XYZ file of C-alpha atoms in Angstrom:
391
model
C 16.688 48.867 5.863
C 18.715 50.419 8.587
C 20.696 47.343 8.848
C 21.768 47.391 5.025
C 22.903 50.875 5.467
C 24.852 50.136 8.598
C 26.497 47.038 6.777
C 27.256 49.103 3.854
C 29.022 51.684 6.173
C 30.855 49.169 8.069
C 32.176 47.435 4.807
C 33.603 50.915 3.656
C 35.262 51.302 6.984
C 36.629 47.879 6.989
C 38.434 48.442 3.652
C 41.562 50.166 4.734
C 43.984 51.795 2.041
C 47.655 51.384 2.673
C 50.169 54.065 2.046
C 53.893 54.254 2.498
C 55.279 56.982 4.665
C 58.257 59.238 3.740
C 61.779 58.176 4.668
C 63.546 59.301 7.932
C 66.029 62.101 8.263
C 69.558 61.942 9.399
C 70.351 64.221 12.443
C 73.450 65.307 14.410
C 75.078 63.466 17.085
C 73.830 65.712 19.833
C 70.218 64.602 19.426
C 71.238 60.776 20.149
C 69.444 60.286 23.243
C 66.271 62.246 21.940
C 66.346 59.966 18.654
C 66.838 56.944 20.732
C 63.792 57.701 22.578
C 61.803 58.752 19.403
C 62.912 55.605 17.674
C 61.150 53.409 20.192
C 57.792 54.643 18.687
C 56.629 53.869 15.445
C 55.428 57.245 13.606
C 52.256 56.626 11.506
C 50.941 58.656 8.819
C 47.718 58.200 7.298
C 46.757 57.787 3.340
C 45.913 61.425 2.630
C 44.851 63.090 -0.708
C 47.079 64.666 -3.326
C 47.357 68.076 -1.582
C 48.038 66.793 2.062
C 50.677 64.349 0.275
C 52.457 67.266 -1.426
C 52.587 69.053 1.917
C 54.451 66.068 3.614
C 56.662 65.666 0.834
C 57.732 69.345 1.105
C 58.273 68.746 4.752
C 60.168 65.704 4.494
C 62.289 67.358 1.754
C 62.985 70.580 4.146
C 63.845 68.114 6.864
C 66.339 66.196 4.744
C 68.064 69.491 3.531
C 68.916 70.574 6.912
C 72.591 70.598 7.916
C 73.767 67.719 9.909
C 77.461 66.493 10.886
C 78.685 63.730 8.822
C 81.156 62.330 11.143
C 81.879 59.323 13.043
C 79.585 60.574 15.883
C 76.405 61.041 13.547
C 73.462 58.694 14.050
C 72.041 57.867 10.498
C 68.429 56.534 10.892
C 66.528 55.356 7.708
C 62.989 54.297 7.672
C 62.023 51.919 4.640
C 58.421 52.508 4.633
C 55.462 52.661 7.229
C 52.219 50.963 6.597
C 49.316 52.771 7.684
C 45.564 51.611 7.562
C 43.187 53.720 5.745
C 40.105 54.560 7.835
C 36.518 55.505 7.032
C 34.039 57.373 9.205
C 30.792 55.463 9.582
C 27.325 56.894 8.791
C 26.016 56.947 12.327
C 27.281 59.916 14.623
C 29.941 58.059 16.706
C 32.221 59.651 19.340
C 35.286 61.366 18.259
C 37.456 59.168 20.732
C 36.817 56.082 18.887
C 37.983 57.609 15.688
C 40.901 59.262 17.393
C 41.706 55.741 18.677
C 41.143 54.342 15.177
C 43.636 56.781 13.514
C 46.157 56.728 16.403
C 47.174 53.467 17.367
C 48.315 52.644 20.826
C 52.085 53.553 21.166
C 53.856 50.612 23.080
C 57.803 50.512 23.489
C 59.392 48.115 21.033
C 60.537 44.625 21.805
C 63.327 42.834 20.459
C 61.453 40.458 18.110
C 62.568 39.043 14.752
C 61.870 41.467 11.808
C 59.258 40.357 9.168
C 58.965 41.449 5.507
C 56.000 43.812 5.903
C 57.490 45.458 9.413
C 59.376 48.607 9.031
C 63.010 48.282 8.832
C 65.152 50.704 10.578
C 68.944 51.009 10.068
C 71.143 53.614 11.825
C 74.686 54.478 12.541
C 75.801 55.894 15.897
C 78.875 57.262 17.130
C 79.687 57.531 20.892
C 82.540 59.776 20.658
C 80.642 62.950 19.999
C 79.434 65.053 22.995
C 75.847 65.789 23.971
C 73.846 68.452 21.865
C 73.215 71.811 23.207
C 70.162 73.729 24.059
C 69.794 75.315 20.648
C 69.291 72.109 18.824
C 67.161 70.874 21.566
C 64.720 73.987 20.907
C 64.974 73.610 17.175
C 64.054 69.838 17.497
C 61.255 71.067 19.835
C 59.989 73.578 17.118
C 60.266 71.047 14.556
C 58.295 68.464 16.606
C 55.672 71.032 17.313
C 55.339 71.972 13.673
C 55.264 68.075 12.786
C 52.420 67.529 15.326
C 50.563 70.640 14.170
C 50.866 69.428 10.587
C 49.896 65.947 11.563
C 46.994 67.264 13.404
C 45.848 69.634 10.459
C 46.153 66.503 8.145
C 44.288 64.254 10.548
C 41.506 66.763 10.889
C 41.297 67.385 7.035
C 41.261 63.534 6.472
C 38.596 63.247 9.126
C 36.421 65.843 7.469
C 36.840 64.091 4.300
C 35.979 60.735 5.784
C 32.942 62.434 7.395
C 31.937 63.787 3.985
C 32.377 60.444 2.358
C 30.485 58.676 5.015
C 27.587 61.259 4.539
C 27.582 60.667 0.540
C 27.776 57.017 1.462
C 24.837 57.394 3.437
C 22.936 59.667 1.177
C 23.559 56.933 -1.616
C 22.512 54.091 0.883
C 19.263 56.302 1.688
C 18.763 56.956 -2.201
C 19.459 53.124 -2.695
C 16.700 52.364 0.082
C 14.258 54.780 -1.287
C 14.696 53.270 -4.674
C 14.499 49.900 -3.131
C 11.349 51.141 -1.165
C 9.824 52.477 -4.452
C 10.569 49.001 -6.286
C 9.051 47.357 -3.347
C 6.076 49.577 -3.479
C 5.556 49.100 -7.054
C 5.907 45.325 -6.632
C 3.508 45.334 -3.822
C 1.083 47.468 -5.737
C 1.056 45.243 -8.453
C 0.584 42.314 -6.257
C -2.196 44.193 -4.696
C -3.868 44.913 -8.071
C -3.327 41.249 -8.840
C -4.778 40.122 -5.712
C -7.676 42.598 -6.180
C -8.312 41.037 -9.657
C -8.240 37.716 -8.052
C -10.650 38.924 -5.298
C -13.067 40.166 -7.845
C -12.828 36.828 -9.861
C -13.332 34.975 -6.601
C -16.274 37.001 -5.671
C -17.867 36.551 -8.887
C -17.264 32.659 -8.790
C -18.508 32.820 -5.219
C -21.760 34.777 -6.350
C -22.096 32.213 -9.000
C -21.706 29.392 -6.477
C -24.329 31.250 -4.330
C -26.703 31.183 -7.237
C -25.962 27.537 -8.105
C -26.404 26.673 -4.292
C -29.741 28.423 -4.367
C -30.992 26.871 -7.529
C -29.925 23.446 -5.777
C -31.463 23.990 -2.584
C -34.690 24.759 -4.406
C -34.510 21.803 -6.508
C -33.548 19.995 -3.399
C -36.750 21.253 -1.670
C -39.020 20.574 -4.615
C -37.654 16.921 -4.865
C -38.018 16.517 -1.006
C -41.718 17.749 -1.464
C -42.292 15.628 -4.414
C -40.792 12.513 -2.367
C -42.972 13.377 0.704
C -46.098 13.582 -1.578
C -45.085 10.210 -3.340
C -44.354 8.558 0.179
C -47.826 9.835 1.555
C -49.501 8.677 -1.843
C -47.687 5.250 -1.594
C -48.757 4.888 2.107
C -52.373 5.748 1.115
C -52.318 3.188 -1.753
C -50.795 0.623 0.775
C -53.655 1.069 2.894
C -56.251 1.083 0.387
C -54.613 -2.249 -1.292
C -54.711 -3.659 2.130
C -58.468 -2.796 2.548
C -59.393 -4.229 -0.656
C -57.194 -7.357 0.177
C -58.897 -7.816 3.395
C -62.489 -7.330 1.623
C -61.380 -10.007 -1.005
C -59.907 -12.347 1.288
C -63.045 -12.197 3.584
C -65.369 -12.814 0.546
C -63.098 -15.562 -0.587
C -63.000 -17.041 2.910
C -66.910 -16.956 3.079
C -66.928 -18.657 -0.525
C -64.596 -21.332 0.242
C -66.411 -22.181 3.520
C -69.660 -22.452 1.642
C -68.077 -24.460 -1.131
C -66.771 -26.702 1.572
C -70.151 -27.091 3.317
C -71.724 -27.881 -0.109
C -68.933 -30.327 -0.920
C -69.485 -32.104 2.198
C -73.230 -32.102 1.805
C -72.723 -33.483 -1.736
C -70.176 -36.192 -0.606
C -72.555 -37.392 2.118
C -75.364 -37.494 -0.444
C -73.426 -39.074 -3.070
C -72.175 -41.674 -0.489
C -75.694 -42.579 0.443
C -76.602 -42.913 -3.175
C -73.613 -44.769 -3.887
C -74.283 -47.254 -0.981
C -77.714 -47.815 -2.432
C -76.854 -48.289 -5.917
C -73.981 -50.843 -4.694
C -76.516 -52.720 -2.694
C -78.893 -53.009 -5.828
C -75.725 -53.867 -8.027
C -74.618 -56.420 -5.353
C -78.110 -58.035 -5.322
C -78.416 -57.944 -9.067
C -74.893 -59.217 -9.427
C -75.670 -61.952 -6.851
C -78.633 -63.265 -8.524
C -77.113 -63.261 -11.970
C -74.213 -64.956 -10.477
C -76.192 -67.521 -8.964
C -78.078 -68.189 -12.183
C -74.748 -68.295 -14.015
C -73.423 -70.620 -11.388
C -76.549 -73.092 -11.827
C -76.145 -73.127 -15.555
C -72.281 -73.802 -15.197
C -72.878 -76.326 -12.647
C -75.421 -78.296 -14.740
C -73.169 -78.011 -17.872
C -70.205 -79.037 -15.736
C -71.910 -81.954 -14.371
C -72.962 -83.183 -17.597
C -69.442 -83.008 -18.844
C -68.010 -84.879 -15.903
C -70.372 -87.719 -16.258
C -69.188 -88.153 -19.851
C -65.766 -87.749 -18.837
C -66.309 -90.296 -16.141
C -67.781 -92.745 -18.520
C -64.927 -92.213 -20.934
C -62.402 -92.803 -18.105
C -63.993 -96.046 -17.169
C -63.838 -97.156 -20.602
C -60.089 -96.326 -20.727
C -59.599 -97.984 -17.520
C -61.059 -101.188 -18.689
C -59.039 -101.041 -21.870
C -55.879 -100.307 -19.731
C -56.569 -103.355 -17.474
C -56.975 -105.516 -20.516
C -53.794 -104.383 -21.894
C -51.932 -104.801 -19.014
C -53.152 -108.277 -18.592
C -52.348 -109.094 -21.875
C -48.800 -107.673 -21.452
C -48.505 -109.643 -17.977
C -49.424 -112.728 -19.726
C -46.733 -112.027 -22.654
C -44.109 -111.148 -20.119
C -44.619 -114.431 -18.315
C -44.484 -116.444 -21.422
C -41.211 -114.626 -22.203
C -39.893 -114.895 -19.005
C -40.386 -118.742 -18.900
C -38.608 -118.992 -22.336
C -35.646 -116.902 -21.000
C -35.500 -119.009 -17.840
C -35.205 -121.980 -19.744
C -32.535 -120.650 -22.002
C -30.712 -119.325 -18.859
C -30.923 -122.593 -16.910
C -29.164 -124.263 -19.896
C -26.562 -121.602 -20.037
C -25.979 -121.928 -16.204
C -25.568 -125.559 -16.432
C -22.888 -125.278 -19.025
C -21.275 -122.489 -17.172
C -21.098 -124.227 -13.755
C -18.965 -126.984 -15.459
C -16.427 -124.265 -16.126
C -16.260 -122.447 -13.037
C -15.533 -123.606 -9.408
C -18.332 -124.164 -6.954
C -17.473 -120.921 -5.007
C -18.301 -118.753 -8.181
C -21.571 -121.068 -8.664
C -22.532 -120.145 -5.048
C -22.017 -116.500 -5.409
C -24.556 -116.628 -8.523
C -27.276 -118.384 -6.246
C -27.190 -121.763 -7.735
C -28.268 -124.584 -5.448
C -28.509 -127.867 -7.127
C -30.837 -127.629 -10.176
C -32.717 -124.489 -9.244
C -31.655 -120.650 -9.848
C -32.928 -118.284 -7.299
C -34.237 -114.764 -8.879
C -35.597 -111.852 -7.029
C -39.171 -111.058 -6.752
C -40.779 -108.878 -9.395
C -41.428 -105.387 -8.642
C -44.938 -103.956 -8.672
C -45.582 -100.591 -10.070
C -48.936 -98.852 -9.999
C -50.549 -102.199 -8.816
C -49.059 -104.162 -11.696
C -46.190 -106.725 -11.542
C -43.088 -106.143 -13.593
C -40.179 -108.205 -13.879
C -36.645 -107.105 -14.041
C -35.524 -107.008 -17.468
C -32.086 -106.040 -16.743
C -31.214 -109.415 -15.159
C -32.662 -111.139 -18.393
C -30.787 -108.902 -20.642
C -27.466 -109.771 -18.773
C -28.213 -113.530 -18.765
C -28.979 -113.235 -22.645
C -25.710 -111.463 -23.329
């Protein structure tokens, strides 16, 4: 907050107010050198209030009404305006030396530079023919300068007092503004504190509710844990009990199975013995019965064989008789065919040459034929040759 007030005071001090000074007055030719020394410095008048401005105007008017020689040796000096920065005293108790340096700028001799629009314009006329001023004029000028300096000092002190009053008022206003800001900030902070207290109470209630919920959950979890432990112990006991029952059942079942296997093995041996005995008995009975049946079949088959042999002999005798008849018939037929063939051969021989007759196997009055073929102990003549000769 102190930085804000210092910034406000510095802003107020940094805004100068420009004011135009009064015009210069014409002096006599005797004061030429003194005026030449005085014109080297810029006389600055601050911006005073209405009363001080009236005093300055009256003083300048009195200076203008003073008699001055208007001859060719008169220096007429006219200052158009003097720009003076306005000053303001800051709120903190600074030294008066800084303020005096602020109100009275450093005086330096003028240098020949080009004049600007915002610089003071000085126009004067001088006449070198006049003699120098006397002591009376110097005394009057000294008195006037003393009066002018006293007025300037009085005006500066009055302006300094007014600036101090303004700085105090500004500081008071700044402090009031700071107090108001602090009050508003306190109210804002109080409202925030109240809101935070409300939030704190709500959070406390929610935390209490959450604690109750957590306690209930822990109780329920503990109960569930106990229930799970009991269930685990019960399941373990039940598993052990089932294992014991299973062992007892398996042992009894193994004993039963062993006894069953022994009984089955004994029964199988007994059944095998009985089966072998019955097999022997059945084999003997079947063998006796088969021998009887074979004897009967042998007798019947022997009878049939004898009958079939008799029939076979009869059929063979008949076949031999038929073969004999056929052979005799074939011989008679062959002789008849041979006679016909011989007649035909004789006729053909007369027509063909001897070589062809030699190929046919003709030797004089005889024709040579191949011997008859025997099949199954019976003679058969070739019928093919006979058929060829017939054709």
